Coordinates of C-alpha atoms in Angstrom, one line a residue:
M1 CA 68.3 252.4 -3.5
K2 CA 70.4 253.4 -0.4
I3 CA 72.4 250.2 -0.8
F4 CA 73.0 250.9 -4.4
N5 CA 74.2 254.5 -3.6
N6 CA 76.5 253.2 -0.8
M7 CA 78.0 250.7 -3.2
L8 CA 78.7 253.4 -5.7
S9 CA 80.5 255.5 -3.1
I10 CA 82.7 252.5 -2.1
T11 CA 83.5 251.4 -5.6
P12 CA 86.2 254.1 -6.3
I13 CA 87.9 253.3 -3.0
L14 CA 87.9 249.6 -3.7
T15 CA 89.2 250.2 -7.2
L16 CA 92.1 252.4 -5.9
F17 CA 92.9 249.7 -3.3
V18 CA 93.1 247.0 -6.0
L19 CA 95.3 249.1 -8.3
L20 CA 97.7 250.0 -5.5
T21 CA 97.9 246.4 -4.4
A22 CA 98.6 245.3 -8.0
F23 CA 101.4 247.8 -8.5
T24 CA 103.0 246.9 -5.1
D25 CA 103.0 243.2 -6.0
K26 CA 104.5 243.9 -9.4
E27 CA 107.4 245.8 -7.7
K28 CA 108.0 242.8 -5.5
L29 CA 108.0 240.5 -8.5
D30 CA 110.3 242.7 -10.4
Q31 CA 112.8 242.7 -7.5
K32 CA 112.8 238.9 -7.4
E33 CA 112.9 238.6 -11.2
E34 CA 115.6 236.3 -12.5
G35 CA 118.6 238.2 -13.5
A36 CA 118.1 240.8 -10.7
I37 CA 120.4 241.4 -7.8
K38 CA 119.3 239.5 -4.7
W39 CA 119.3 242.3 -2.2
L40 CA 119.7 241.4 1.5
N41 CA 119.6 243.3 4.7
I42 CA 122.8 243.6 6.7
E43 CA 121.7 241.0 9.2
E44 CA 121.0 238.4 6.5
A45 CA 124.4 239.1 4.8
Q46 CA 126.2 238.6 8.1
A47 CA 124.4 235.3 8.8
L48 CA 125.1 234.0 5.3
S49 CA 128.8 235.0 5.5
K50 CA 129.3 232.7 8.4
D51 CA 128.2 229.6 6.4
E52 CA 129.3 230.6 3.0
P53 CA 131.9 233.5 3.1
R54 CA 131.7 236.0 0.3
K55 CA 132.7 239.6 -0.1
I56 CA 130.0 242.0 0.6
F57 CA 129.0 245.4 -0.8
I58 CA 126.5 247.8 0.7
D59 CA 124.6 250.3 -1.5
V60 CA 124.2 253.3 0.8
Y61 CA 121.4 255.5 -0.6
T62 CA 118.6 257.9 0.1
D63 CA 115.1 258.2 -1.4
W64 CA 115.8 261.8 -2.5
C65 CA 119.1 261.0 -4.3
G66 CA 118.6 261.2 -8.0
W67 CA 121.9 259.4 -8.8
C68 CA 120.9 256.6 -6.4
K69 CA 117.7 256.1 -8.4
K70 CA 119.6 256.2 -11.6
M71 CA 122.0 253.6 -10.4
D72 CA 119.1 251.3 -9.3
K73 CA 117.5 251.7 -12.7
T74 CA 120.6 251.3 -14.8
T75 CA 123.7 249.8 -13.1
F76 CA 122.0 247.5 -10.7
A77 CA 119.4 246.5 -13.3
D78 CA 122.1 245.4 -15.7
K79 CA 121.9 241.6 -16.1
Q80 CA 125.7 241.1 -16.3
V81 CA 126.2 243.1 -13.1
A82 CA 123.4 241.2 -11.4
E83 CA 124.8 237.8 -12.4
Y84 CA 128.3 238.7 -11.2
V85 CA 127.0 240.1 -7.9
N86 CA 124.8 237.1 -7.2
A87 CA 127.6 234.7 -7.9
N88 CA 130.3 236.5 -5.9
F89 CA 128.9 238.9 -3.4
Y90 CA 126.2 239.5 -0.8
A91 CA 124.5 242.8 -1.8
V92 CA 123.0 244.9 0.9
K93 CA 120.9 248.1 0.8
L94 CA 121.3 250.7 3.6
K95 CA 119.1 253.7 3.7
A96 CA 121.3 256.5 5.0
D97 CA 118.6 258.8 6.3
S98 CA 116.6 256.1 8.1
D99 CA 116.2 255.8 11.8
S100 CA 115.1 252.1 11.5
K101 CA 117.4 249.8 13.5
V102 CA 119.8 247.2 12.2
T103 CA 122.2 245.0 14.0
F104 CA 125.9 245.0 12.9
H105 CA 128.5 243.0 14.8
G106 CA 126.0 242.4 17.6
K107 CA 125.3 246.1 18.2
E108 CA 122.1 247.9 17.2
Y109 CA 122.3 251.0 15.1
A110 CA 120.0 253.3 13.3
Q111 CA 120.8 252.9 9.6
S112 CA 121.8 256.6 9.5
E113 CA 124.3 256.0 12.4
L114 CA 125.8 253.1 10.6
A115 CA 126.2 255.1 7.4
R116 CA 128.1 257.7 9.3
A117 CA 130.2 255.1 11.0
F118 CA 131.2 253.8 7.5
R119 CA 132.3 257.3 6.6
V120 CA 129.6 257.9 4.1
S121 CA 129.4 261.6 3.2
G122 CA 127.6 261.5 -0.3
Y123 CA 125.2 259.4 -2.2
P124 CA 125.3 256.9 -3.7
T125 CA 128.2 255.3 -1.9
I126 CA 129.1 251.7 -2.3
I127 CA 131.0 250.1 0.6
F128 CA 133.1 247.1 -0.1
F129 CA 133.7 244.6 2.7
D130 CA 135.8 241.5 3.0
E131 CA 134.2 238.2 3.8
T132 CA 134.3 238.9 7.6
F133 CA 133.0 242.4 7.6
S134 CA 136.2 243.5 9.2
R135 CA 137.8 245.7 6.5
F136 CA 135.9 248.1 4.3
Q137 CA 136.4 250.6 1.6
P138 CA 133.7 253.2 0.7
V139 CA 133.5 254.4 -2.9
S140 CA 131.2 257.3 -3.6
G141 CA 129.5 258.4 -6.8
F142 CA 127.4 257.0 -9.6
R143 CA 129.0 254.3 -11.7
Q144 CA 127.8 253.0 -15.1
A145 CA 127.3 249.2 -15.3
D146 CA 130.6 248.4 -17.1
E147 CA 132.6 250.5 -14.7
F148 CA 130.8 249.1 -11.7
K149 CA 131.4 245.5 -12.8
K150 CA 135.1 246.2 -13.2
M151 CA 135.2 247.6 -9.7
L152 CA 133.5 244.5 -8.4
M153 CA 135.9 242.2 -10.2
Q154 CA 139.0 244.2 -8.9
F155 CA 137.7 244.0 -5.4
N156 CA 137.0 240.3 -5.8
G157 CA 140.6 239.7 -7.2
D158 CA 139.5 238.6 -10.6
E159 CA 142.1 239.0 -13.3
A160 CA 139.7 240.4 -15.9
G161 CA 138.9 243.3 -13.5
K162 CA 142.6 244.4 -13.4

């Protein structure tokens, strides 16, 4: 009887664990879903740029930013935006209030320090870089998918974006 009672007390914990694991795996699958932006960290983008140069954009965000979340759910989830980004850019996420370290141009920074170095003062901010990460232009504020795609095309020099 004791074994049965112990199993009953463990069952809710195991159920919770299984549910949390399932939702976490679904989020990972959704991010890798075809038609989604292939997000990189800044180190990956720098390495890829050496072999296959592309322009880069960095989405500087925070977890508490409502407009950042809306941009993730709408603009970045738009299939046309994702297709254009994946074909022409390296897309990077940078969490502006994080102390986790990243390496940029061979120097280690906290993500929050790097966001300040890029002159980010509001969220969301998109920072556009050339292929060598040497010139950059921050653009702050929420953008709808069509407006964001036009910005991408202009920065990339596509005629349709002008």
